[in-house]
Short mmCIF file of C-alpha atoms in Angstrom, two decimals:
data_model
loop_
_atom_site.label_atom_id
_atom_site.label_comp_id
_atom_site.label_asym_id
_atom_site.label_seq_id
_atom_site.Cartn_x
_atom_site.Cartn_y
_atom_site.Cartn_z
CA UNK A 876 145.03 109.00 138.92
CA UNK A 877 143.85 110.93 136.94
CA UNK A 878 143.14 113.99 139.81
CA UNK A 879 146.67 113.14 140.78
CA UNK A 880 147.70 114.02 136.79
CA UNK A 881 145.51 117.24 137.04
CA UNK A 882 146.85 118.19 140.02
CA UNK A 883 150.47 117.49 138.78
CA UNK A 884 149.66 119.70 135.49
CA UNK A 885 148.00 122.73 137.68
CA UNK A 886 151.31 123.29 139.59
CA UNK A 887 153.70 122.87 136.53
CA UNK A 888 151.14 125.47 135.03
CA UNK A 889 151.86 127.65 138.15
CA UNK A 890 156.13 127.48 137.58
CA UNK A 891 155.59 128.07 134.20
CA UNK A 892 152.93 130.95 134.23
CA UNK A 893 155.38 134.32 134.68
CA UNK A 894 157.54 132.89 131.86
CA UNK A 895 155.36 134.32 129.30
CA UNK A 896 153.32 137.35 131.05
CA UNK A 897 150.47 139.08 129.94
CA UNK A 898 149.75 142.96 129.95
CA UNK A 899 147.07 144.12 128.23
CA UNK A 900 148.33 143.61 124.79
CA UNK A 901 151.86 143.30 125.86
CA UNK A 902 153.75 139.67 126.56
CA UNK A 903 156.63 140.27 127.91
CA UNK A 904 159.29 137.19 127.95
CA UNK A 905 161.06 136.48 130.95
CA UNK A 906 162.11 133.43 132.97
CA UNK A 907 160.46 135.22 136.48
CA UNK A 908 159.80 133.04 138.88
CA UNK A 909 159.75 135.85 141.91
CA UNK A 910 155.58 134.93 143.26
CA UNK A 911 156.52 131.15 143.62
CA UNK A 912 159.00 132.77 146.28
CA UNK A 913 157.17 135.43 147.14
CA UNK A 914 154.37 133.42 148.63
CA UNK A 915 156.43 131.29 151.59
CA UNK A 916 158.16 134.07 152.12
CA UNK A 917 155.26 136.38 152.44
CA UNK A 918 153.75 133.82 155.60
CA UNK A 919 156.89 133.81 156.88
CA UNK A 920 156.71 137.62 157.39
CA UNK A 921 153.10 137.44 158.28
CA UNK A 922 154.33 134.55 160.84
CA UNK A 923 157.32 136.19 162.12
CA UNK A 924 155.81 139.48 162.98
CA UNK A 925 152.52 137.76 164.44
CA UNK A 926 154.88 135.89 167.16
CA UNK A 927 156.69 139.14 167.68
CA UNK A 928 153.85 141.17 168.55
CA UNK A 929 152.52 138.74 170.76
CA UNK A 930 155.53 137.72 172.38
CA UNK A 931 156.00 142.17 173.05
CA UNK A 932 152.68 142.64 174.95
CA UNK A 933 152.29 139.65 176.50
CA UNK A 934 155.76 140.21 178.01
CA UNK A 935 154.49 143.88 178.88
CA UNK A 936 157.85 145.36 177.46
CA UNK A 937 156.38 147.24 174.72
CA UNK A 938 156.07 150.63 176.99
CA UNK A 939 159.43 150.60 178.59
CA UNK A 940 160.92 150.01 174.93
CA UNK A 941 158.60 152.52 173.00
CA UNK A 942 159.78 155.79 175.11
CA UNK A 943 163.48 154.46 174.32
CA UNK A 944 162.75 154.14 170.47
CA UNK A 945 160.84 157.75 170.64
CA UNK A 946 164.22 159.30 172.51
CA UNK A 947 166.04 158.06 169.95
CA UNK A 948 163.78 159.58 167.05
CA UNK A 949 164.58 162.91 169.26
CA UNK A 950 168.34 162.15 169.05
CA UNK A 951 168.54 162.09 165.08
CA UNK A 952 166.26 164.82 164.78
CA UNK A 953 168.76 167.08 166.95
CA UNK A 954 171.67 165.37 165.22
CA UNK A 955 169.72 166.66 161.47
CA UNK A 956 169.52 170.25 163.08
CA UNK A 957 173.18 170.06 164.13
CA UNK A 958 174.42 168.91 161.33
CA UNK A 959 173.08 171.99 159.31
CA UNK A 960 169.05 170.95 158.69
CA UNK A 961 170.89 170.72 154.86
CA UNK A 962 167.74 167.98 153.58
CA UNK A 963 164.54 167.31 154.52
CA UNK A 964 163.64 164.57 156.74
CA UNK A 965 161.33 161.55 156.29
CA UNK A 966 161.06 157.95 157.70
CA UNK A 967 164.04 155.56 157.42
CA UNK A 968 161.09 152.67 156.42
CA UNK A 969 162.33 151.17 152.42
CA UNK A 970 159.70 152.81 150.43
CA UNK A 971 158.76 149.27 149.31
CA UNK A 972 157.39 148.16 152.31
CA UNK A 973 154.30 150.42 152.05
CA UNK A 974 151.17 149.17 151.08
CA UNK A 975 150.85 152.17 148.33
CA UNK A 976 152.15 150.94 144.99
CA UNK A 977 153.74 154.09 144.41
CA UNK A 978 157.55 154.37 144.74
CA UNK A 979 158.88 156.85 146.73
CA UNK A 980 162.55 158.17 145.10
CA UNK A 981 162.65 160.96 148.09
CA UNK A 982 163.93 158.25 150.17
CA UNK A 983 166.89 158.41 148.62
CA UNK A 984 167.83 162.44 148.61
CA UNK A 985 166.20 163.13 152.28
CA UNK A 986 167.81 162.31 155.72
CA UNK A 987 166.74 159.05 157.06
CA UNK A 988 164.86 159.18 160.40
CA UNK A 989 164.64 155.28 161.59
CA UNK A 990 161.35 154.43 163.21
CA UNK A 991 161.06 151.28 164.67
CA UNK A 992 157.70 151.32 166.15
CA UNK A 993 155.30 148.23 164.89
CA UNK A 994 153.59 147.35 168.62
CA UNK A 995 150.19 147.53 170.39
CA UNK A 996 151.88 149.71 173.76
CA UNK A 997 148.00 149.28 175.83
CA UNK A 998 144.45 148.72 175.51
CA UNK A 999 142.44 150.33 178.45
CA UNK A 1000 138.81 149.33 178.29
CA UNK A 1001 137.58 151.93 180.65
CA UNK A 1002 138.40 154.69 178.41
CA UNK A 1003 137.48 152.37 175.45
CA UNK A 1004 140.81 153.29 173.66
CA UNK A 1005 143.78 151.10 172.50
CA UNK A 1006 147.05 152.90 172.31
CA UNK A 1007 149.44 152.01 169.47
CA UNK A 1008 152.56 152.61 167.30
CA UNK A 1009 152.30 154.17 164.09
CA UNK A 1010 153.64 150.78 162.15
CA UNK A 1011 151.25 148.90 164.10
CA UNK A 1012 149.07 147.13 160.99
CA UNK A 1013 145.26 146.01 160.95
CA UNK A 1014 145.69 142.64 161.03
CA UNK A 1015 148.02 143.04 164.50
CA UNK A 1016 145.20 145.00 165.91
CA UNK A 1017 142.31 142.79 165.02
CA UNK A 1018 144.01 139.62 166.25
CA UNK A 1019 144.44 141.16 169.55
CA UNK A 1020 141.56 143.60 170.00
CA UNK A 1021 138.94 140.42 168.80
CA UNK A 1022 140.34 138.07 170.95
CA UNK A 1023 139.38 140.17 174.28
CA UNK A 1024 135.87 140.98 172.98
CA UNK A 1025 136.86 144.91 171.68
CA UNK A 1026 137.03 145.91 168.14
CA UNK A 1027 138.24 149.35 166.13
CA UNK A 1028 134.74 151.24 164.87
CA UNK A 1029 136.76 151.88 161.55
CA UNK A 1030 138.97 149.13 160.35
CA UNK A 1031 140.19 149.50 156.91
CA UNK A 1032 140.18 146.40 155.03
CA UNK A 1033 143.71 145.28 154.14
CA UNK A 1034 146.01 143.43 157.23
CA UNK A 1035 149.20 145.22 156.21
CA UNK A 1036 147.40 148.91 155.86
CA UNK A 1037 149.28 150.34 158.78
CA UNK A 1038 148.13 152.81 161.49
CA UNK A 1039 150.56 155.69 160.74
CA UNK A 1040 149.23 155.53 156.94
CA UNK A 1041 146.27 155.66 157.95
CA UNK A 1042 146.01 158.62 160.17
CA UNK A 1043 149.22 160.20 157.91
CA UNK A 1044 146.96 159.60 154.93
CA UNK A 1045 143.14 158.23 155.52
CA UNK A 1046 141.28 155.10 155.78
CA UNK A 1047 137.63 153.54 155.40
CA UNK A 1048 135.74 150.71 156.21
CA UNK A 1049 131.82 149.65 155.69
CA UNK A 1050 131.17 150.97 158.78
CA UNK A 1051 132.52 154.56 157.70
CA UNK A 1052 128.84 155.73 157.69
CA UNK A 1053 128.32 156.14 160.94
CA UNK A 1054 131.73 156.37 162.27
CA UNK A 1055 133.70 158.45 159.29
CA UNK A 1056 137.04 157.96 158.27
CA UNK A 1057 139.89 156.30 160.09
CA UNK A 1058 140.92 160.01 161.55
CA UNK A 1059 137.78 160.14 162.91
CA UNK A 1060 138.16 157.58 165.45
CA UNK A 1061 141.51 158.82 166.39
CA UNK A 1062 141.20 160.50 169.71
CA UNK A 1063 144.97 161.68 170.52
CA UNK A 1064 148.40 161.58 167.90
CA UNK A 1065 151.96 161.51 169.76
CA UNK A 1066 154.22 163.48 167.37
CA UNK A 1067 158.08 164.37 167.11
CA UNK A 1068 158.05 167.80 165.59
CA UNK A 1069 161.13 169.14 163.60
CA UNK A 1070 162.96 170.60 166.21
CA UNK A 1071 163.14 167.48 168.26
CA UNK A 1072 160.59 168.31 170.75
CA UNK A 1073 157.61 165.73 171.86
CA UNK A 1074 154.32 166.57 171.28
CA UNK A 1075 150.47 165.05 172.29
CA UNK A 1076 147.73 166.52 170.39
CA UNK A 1077 143.88 166.10 170.82
CA UNK A 1078 140.59 167.95 169.70
CA UNK A 1079 140.90 169.85 172.97
CA UNK A 1080 145.19 170.20 173.23
CA UNK A 1081 146.79 171.41 170.67
CA UNK A 1082 143.74 171.25 168.58
CA UNK A 1083 144.95 173.06 165.29
CA UNK A 1084 147.73 170.69 164.78
CA UNK A 1085 145.75 167.34 166.02
CA UNK A 1086 143.42 168.46 162.84
CA UNK A 1087 145.69 168.78 160.70
CA UNK A 1088 148.10 165.93 160.89
CA UNK A 1089 145.34 163.83 158.79
CA UNK A 1090 146.24 163.43 155.08
CA UNK A 1091 149.61 165.31 155.75
CA UNK A 1092 151.65 162.05 154.74
CA UNK A 1093 154.32 162.86 157.28
CA UNK A 1094 155.09 166.93 156.51
CA UNK A 1095 154.37 168.00 160.17
CA UNK A 1096 156.20 165.52 162.05
CA UNK A 1097 156.68 161.83 163.02
CA UNK A 1098 153.81 160.21 164.44
CA UNK A 1099 155.12 157.87 167.41
CA UNK A 1100 151.81 156.83 168.59
CA UNK A 1101 148.22 157.15 168.27
CA UNK A 1102 145.31 156.74 170.59
CA UNK A 1103 142.15 155.08 168.90
CA UNK A 1104 138.47 154.39 169.95
CA UNK A 1105 137.85 150.82 170.40
CA UNK A 1106 134.36 149.31 170.83
CA UNK A 1107 132.53 145.93 172.02
CA UNK A 1108 133.04 143.40 169.57
CA UNK A 1109 130.18 140.39 168.69
CA UNK A 1110 131.07 136.97 167.22
CA UNK A 1111 129.47 137.43 163.62
CA UNK A 1112 128.22 139.77 160.90
CA UNK A 1113 124.89 139.11 159.60
CA UNK A 1114 125.24 140.48 156.02
CA UNK A 1115 122.83 140.99 153.59
CA UNK A 1116 123.07 140.43 149.83
CA UNK A 1117 121.12 142.09 147.59
CA UNK A 1118 121.26 142.34 143.48
CA UNK A 1119 120.41 145.63 142.19
CA UNK A 1120 119.91 146.27 138.61
CA UNK A 1121 120.04 149.58 136.56
CA UNK A 1122 122.01 152.46 137.53
CA UNK A 1123 119.26 154.72 139.21
CA UNK A 1124 118.22 151.92 141.59
CA UNK A 1125 121.69 150.80 142.42
CA UNK A 1126 122.33 154.78 143.40
CA UNK A 1127 119.20 155.05 145.14
CA UNK A 1128 119.11 151.66 146.88
CA UNK A 1129 122.91 152.14 148.22
CA UNK A 1130 122.32 155.39 148.95
CA UNK A 1131 119.07 154.49 151.00
CA UNK A 1132 121.07 151.85 153.07
CA UNK A 1133 123.59 154.10 153.87
CA UNK A 1134 121.69 156.81 155.55
CA UNK A 1135 119.89 153.98 157.49
CA UNK A 1136 121.77 154.04 160.97
CA UNK A 1137 120.70 150.31 161.84
CA UNK A 1138 122.65 149.17 159.01
CA UNK A 1139 126.37 149.10 160.83
CA UNK A 1140 128.15 147.89 157.81
CA UNK A 1141 127.18 148.76 154.15
CA UNK A 1142 128.83 148.37 151.13
CA UNK A 1143 128.50 148.12 147.41
CA UNK A 1144 129.94 145.87 144.48
CA UNK A 1145 129.48 146.96 141.23
CA UNK A 1146 129.91 144.47 138.34
CA UNK A 1147 128.89 146.77 135.49
CA UNK A 1148 127.64 149.98 134.89
CA UNK A 1149 123.72 148.69 135.38
CA UNK A 1150 124.55 145.62 137.94
CA UNK A 1151 125.62 145.84 141.37
CA UNK A 1152 125.39 143.99 144.72
CA UNK A 1153 124.40 145.92 147.82
CA UNK A 1154 125.76 144.27 150.98
CA UNK A 1155 124.47 145.57 154.41
CA UNK A 1156 124.89 143.63 157.86
CA UNK A 1157 124.96 144.12 161.89
CA UNK A 1158 126.80 142.40 164.38
CA UNK A 1159 125.33 139.54 166.25
CA UNK A 1160 126.40 137.06 168.74
CA UNK A 1161 124.05 134.60 167.66
CA UNK A 1162 123.92 132.60 164.10
CA UNK A 1163 121.96 130.63 162.04
CA UNK A 1164 124.20 127.41 162.17
CA UNK A 1165 123.37 126.30 158.27
CA UNK A 1166 123.99 129.93 157.12
CA UNK A 1167 127.55 130.15 158.82
CA UNK A 1168 130.23 131.36 156.45
CA UNK A 1169 133.93 131.68 157.42
CA UNK A 1170 134.81 133.43 154.03
CA UNK A 1171 138.09 133.93 155.51
CA UNK A 1172 139.45 130.84 155.21
CA UNK A 1173 142.41 129.72 152.25
CA UNK A 1174 140.40 127.05 150.62
CA UNK A 1175 137.19 129.73 150.22
CA UNK A 1176 136.11 131.38 147.05
CA UNK A 1177 137.61 134.88 147.20
CA UNK A 1178 134.92 137.58 148.46
CA UNK A 1179 134.03 139.28 145.46
CA UNK A 1180 133.35 135.87 143.37
CA UNK A 1181 131.15 134.94 145.78
CA UNK A 1182 129.16 138.05 145.77
CA UNK A 1183 129.27 137.93 142.21
CA UNK A 1184 127.59 134.55 142.86
CA UNK A 1185 124.19 136.65 144.00
CA UNK A 1186 123.94 138.21 140.87
CA UNK A 1187 124.23 135.98 138.61
CA UNK A 1188 121.70 133.62 140.39
CA UNK A 1189 119.63 137.18 140.93
CA UNK A 1190 118.93 136.39 144.37
CA UNK A 1191 119.15 137.99 147.67
CA UNK A 1192 120.23 136.04 150.52
CA UNK A 1193 121.83 136.34 154.26
CA UNK A 1194 125.04 134.81 155.97
CA UNK A 1195 126.68 134.92 159.28
CA UNK A 1196 130.27 135.72 158.91
CA UNK A 1197 132.52 135.71 161.56
CA UNK A 1198 133.59 139.38 162.53
CA UNK A 1199 137.36 138.98 161.75
CA UNK A 1200 136.64 137.11 158.61
CA UNK A 1201 134.36 139.82 157.67
CA UNK A 1202 136.88 142.82 158.50
CA UNK A 1203 139.47 141.56 156.16
CA UNK A 1204 137.17 139.82 153.53
CA UNK A 1205 138.97 141.30 150.59
CA UNK A 1206 142.61 140.64 152.28
CA UNK A 1207 143.08 137.17 150.29
CA UNK A 1208 142.57 138.42 147.01
CA UNK A 1209 143.64 141.86 147.83
CA UNK A 1210 140.09 143.14 146.62
CA UNK A 1211 140.29 141.69 143.15
CA UNK A 1212 143.56 142.51 142.22
CA UNK A 1213 144.78 139.22 142.77
CA UNK A 1214 143.54 137.96 139.49
CA UNK A 1215 145.56 140.09 137.39
CA UNK A 1216 148.78 138.73 139.60
CA UNK A 1217 147.57 135.17 139.62
CA UNK A 1218 144.57 134.58 136.82
CA UNK A 1219 144.39 130.78 138.28
CA UNK A 1220 144.18 132.28 141.80
CA UNK A 1221 140.51 131.29 142.59
CA UNK A 1222 140.48 128.45 140.68
CA UNK A 1223 139.60 125.85 143.52
CA UNK A 1224 142.57 123.23 142.99
CA UNK A 1225 145.05 126.51 143.39
CA UNK A 1226 142.73 127.47 146.58
CA UNK A 1227 143.36 124.17 148.28
CA UNK A 1228 146.79 123.85 147.24
CA UNK A 1229 148.33 126.77 147.86
CA UNK A 1230 145.45 129.44 149.07
CA UNK A 1231 146.95 129.21 152.71
CA UNK A 1232 149.90 130.98 151.19
CA UNK A 1233 147.87 134.11 149.49
CA UNK A 1234 148.29 136.84 149.31
CA UNK A 1235 151.78 137.67 148.43
CA UNK A 1236 153.05 140.79 150.60
CA UNK A 1237 152.35 143.91 148.57
CA UNK A 1238 155.77 145.25 149.68
CA UNK A 1239 157.53 142.31 148.12
CA UNK A 1240 156.06 142.23 145.03
CA UNK A 1241 157.06 146.02 144.67
CA UNK A 1242 160.61 144.90 145.65
CA UNK A 1243 160.87 142.43 143.13
CA UNK A 1244 159.12 144.03 140.26
CA UNK A 1245 161.38 145.46 137.32
CA UNK A 1246 161.74 148.98 136.23
CA UNK A 1247 159.64 148.03 132.64
CA UNK A 1248 156.92 146.11 134.59
CA UNK A 1249 156.49 149.00 136.90
CA UNK A 1250 156.32 151.45 133.82
CA UNK A 1251 153.71 148.94 132.19
CA UNK A 1252 152.22 148.81 135.04
CA UNK A 1253 151.32 152.24 135.72
CA UNK A 1254 150.61 152.82 132.17
CA UNK A 1255 147.65 150.02 131.74
CA UNK A 1256 146.65 149.49 135.43
CA UNK A 1257 144.27 151.74 138.14
CA UNK A 1258 144.41 151.89 141.33
CA UNK A 1259 142.28 154.87 142.60
CA UNK A 1260 139.92 155.45 145.44
CA UNK A 1261 137.88 159.07 145.02
CA UNK A 1262 136.04 160.14 147.35
CA UNK A 1263 132.58 162.12 145.92
CA UNK A 1264 129.36 163.12 148.04
CA UNK A 1265 126.64 160.66 147.84
CA UNK A 1266 124.27 162.87 145.96
CA UNK A 1267 126.56 162.79 142.89
CA UNK A 1268 127.11 158.86 142.96
CA UNK A 1269 124.91 158.52 139.84
CA UNK A 1270 126.77 160.82 137.98
CA UNK A 1271 130.25 159.74 139.57
CA UNK A 1272 129.96 156.19 138.55
CA UNK A 1273 129.16 157.41 134.76
CA UNK A 1274 132.30 159.20 134.72
CA UNK A 1275 134.24 156.17 135.95
CA UNK A 1276 132.78 154.13 133.36
CA UNK A 1277 133.53 156.84 130.43
CA UNK A 1278 137.36 157.74 131.59
CA UNK A 1279 138.72 154.13 132.79
CA UNK A 1280 135.71 151.77 132.55
CA UNK A 1281 137.32 149.62 135.42
CA UNK A 1282 135.19 146.73 136.78
CA UNK A 1283 134.31 145.80 139.66
CA UNK A 1284 133.91 149.28 141.71
CA UNK A 1285 134.23 149.17 145.09
CA UNK A 1286 131.79 151.12 146.99
CA UNK A 1287 131.66 152.54 150.69
CA UNK A 1288 129.90 155.47 152.24
CA UNK A 1289 131.27 157.40 154.94
CA UNK A 1290 130.05 160.43 156.82
CA UNK A 1291 132.55 163.68 156.36
CA UNK A 1292 132.39 165.57 159.51
CA UNK A 1293 132.40 169.53 159.43
CA UNK A 1294 135.65 169.88 161.01
CA UNK A 1295 139.05 171.77 160.04
CA UNK A 1296 141.39 170.16 158.18
CA UNK A 1297 142.37 169.07 154.58
CA UNK A 1298 139.64 167.58 153.68
CA UNK A 1299 135.79 168.56 154.35
CA UNK A 1300 132.32 169.06 153.32
CA UNK A 1301 131.40 172.21 151.26
CA UNK A 1302 129.12 173.92 153.86
CA UNK A 1303 128.84 174.07 157.95
CA UNK A 1304 127.07 170.71 158.38
CA UNK A 1305 128.47 166.62 158.08
CA UNK A 1306 127.44 165.42 154.69
CA UNK A 1307 127.58 161.34 153.73
CA UNK A 1308 129.88 160.50 151.32
CA UNK A 1309 130.84 157.62 149.01
CA UNK A 1310 134.42 156.17 148.51
CA UNK A 1311 134.53 154.86 144.75
CA UNK A 1312 137.48 152.43 144.54
CA UNK A 1313 138.57 151.47 141.31
CA UNK A 1314 141.27 148.61 140.89
CA UNK A 1315 142.27 146.89 137.58
CA UNK A 1316 142.89 147.19 133.95
CA UNK A 1317 140.89 149.98 132.06
CA UNK A 1318 138.85 148.59 129.55
CA UNK A 1319 137.87 152.08 127.78
CA UNK A 1320 140.03 152.29 124.16
CA UNK A 1321 140.45 156.21 124.71
CA UNK A 1322 142.30 155.25 128.63
CA UNK A 1323 145.94 157.19 128.46
CA UNK A 1324 146.90 156.94 132.17
CA UNK A 1325 147.91 160.70 132.56
CA UNK A 1326 145.19 162.44 130.14
CA UNK A 1327 142.51 159.99 131.55
CA UNK A 1328 143.41 160.41 135.29
CA UNK A 1329 143.23 163.87 135.11
CA UNK A 1330 139.91 164.19 133.29
CA UNK A 1331 138.51 162.29 136.22
CA UNK A 1332 140.57 164.23 138.91
CA UNK A 1333 138.61 167.37 137.04
CA UNK A 1334 135.45 165.78 137.73
CA UNK A 1335 136.06 165.08 141.48
CA UNK A 1336 137.22 168.44 141.96
CA UNK A 1337 134.19 169.85 140.50
CA UNK A 1338 131.74 167.89 142.47
CA UNK A 1339 133.77 168.99 145.90
CA UNK A 1340 135.01 165.42 145.97
CA UNK A 1341 138.94 164.46 146.98
CA UNK A 1342 141.04 161.51 145.74
CA UNK A 1343 142.96 159.49 148.25
CA UNK A 1344 146.79 160.11 148.24
CA UNK A 1345 148.06 156.57 148.59
CA UNK A 1346 147.82 156.83 144.35
CA UNK A 1347 149.18 158.14 141.63
CA UNK A 1348 148.13 161.83 141.72
CA UNK A 1349 148.10 163.82 138.24
CA UNK A 1350 146.95 167.38 139.55
CA UNK A 1351 149.43 170.24 139.23
CA UNK A 1352 149.79 172.21 142.50
CA UNK A 1353 146.85 174.66 141.97
CA UNK A 1354 144.46 172.18 141.14
CA UNK A 1355 145.69 169.80 144.36
CA UNK A 1356 144.97 173.07 146.59
CA UNK A 1357 141.46 173.59 144.86
CA UNK A 1358 140.35 170.06 145.79
CA UNK A 1359 142.07 170.23 149.31
CA UNK A 1360 141.77 172.98 151.96
CA UNK A 1361 145.54 174.05 152.63
CA UNK A 1362 144.71 176.77 155.36
CA UNK A 1363 145.28 174.89 158.47
CA UNK A 1364 147.82 172.91 157.22
CA UNK A 1365 150.12 175.88 155.53
CA UNK A 1366 149.54 177.77 158.89
CA UNK A 1367 151.02 174.89 161.07
CA UNK A 1368 153.52 174.43 158.51
CA UNK A 1369 154.63 177.77 159.17
CA UNK A 1370 154.42 177.79 163.26
CA UNK A 1371 156.47 174.76 163.87
CA UNK A 1372 159.41 175.53 161.28
CA UNK A 1373 158.42 172.51 158.99
CA UNK A 1374 159.25 174.33 155.68
CA UNK A 1375 163.00 173.53 155.96
CA UNK A 1376 162.23 170.28 157.81
CA UNK A 1377 159.76 168.21 155.59
CA UNK A 1378 158.70 168.71 151.89
CA UNK A 1379 155.15 170.29 151.29
CA UNK A 1380 152.73 167.16 150.97
CA UNK A 1381 151.98 167.75 147.10
CA UNK A 1382 155.64 167.86 146.32
CA UNK A 1383 155.95 164.35 148.18
CA UNK A 1384 152.93 162.50 146.69
CA UNK A 1385 152.16 164.34 143.00
CA UNK A 1386 153.38 162.88 140.10
CA UNK A 1387 154.12 166.74 138.60
CA UNK A 1388 156.11 167.47 141.20
CA UNK A 1389 158.24 164.27 141.39
CA UNK A 1390 159.15 163.92 137.52
#
């Protein structure tokens, strides 16, 4: 009887939680039960898109529909030209549907080109490539590929990340120290250009366009398909957890494990300036039965909390995690962002009762978020990924600590090839970099969103690092092009007559250009 009363109390607390919403020192009184509705609605979205993708692929109708839809995109672009090319073009996908927390106001003023391309078109195991449309997401891709014994070499964490977003922006995973960023496993892009033509580009064919597309954020053309490398999958990831204390030792350990190509996966979670857990993994078919941990089940603890348990116990350990569970280990808690949305979400009672509905869709959260909450979120919350050379890791963690003081920090190593494009090493050789991800409420007493982020951006530019463009960018135009190499990008914009068709990438994503 006592347990029933206890669970009933938890449900009541869940229903009343948002009546008083705490954000830092600000208390907002509002009768807003949106998350209660968003959780089941998110489940409905997932079921619909999964079943739709499965039916279309099984019926083999996707390639036929693809050609028709690409022709319709070409028709829309030609109509825009016929009407006098009065405004810039952009995709017609609503801004709230994107995973990025940034609200794209340009959707209201640009010509919206409707792009309904969300399918997996073909899996070619002989060539070891999968051909996909831009709105296919990582959840779809892993569900299909893993079921037939294949996977992507680089499969970014969250289910809702789309191929188009990962190509036009970027993507990373704990295997990137071997394979590079998401763009580096792509072998071909198909785009509709500003003149309505359809073009295919690879490293050998239309190579300048191939290297200019990543990080261009849709300002060179409309992506309609991509061919991506695939590799054989295994059932499990044998994952080793290693707690490390002391900033210097953390950086040394992480750097050495990242340089070791025998590790197929390398990741670090930094819980304070001097405490971290370094994880290394390899794919395997066999597993010790008593060490299997299906971490992706809804009732399991959030992954970052599970990792923290090794730090608190000050012990290392080994587990075998099913491959798809490993790939999406941070999905349920959106890394650790869900603790700010549902503070009691990792409580065992909540996980068993409501965990099957988690996480709420980021896109639906954006749709229902009021303007006041959004502005407060911008001022009191950080979501950033900074890519810095591995040799500057210790200095970089100290900069993050001083400027924003957000923990945990996510560390993900990657090799950055010396190739043309907006992002490449300073020298002529490939270089090992690390993605430092900061997601949460800053603890720094001196934190002020614009000033603090500009200080951090300045540091990253100084070590020849890069900022992921899904997040808020505070640099002015000169600083932006100091960070990124715009030579090839600007050349292609001139050659392909993009200047009248699409805004420059800076004007599309930077705060100082949009406000």
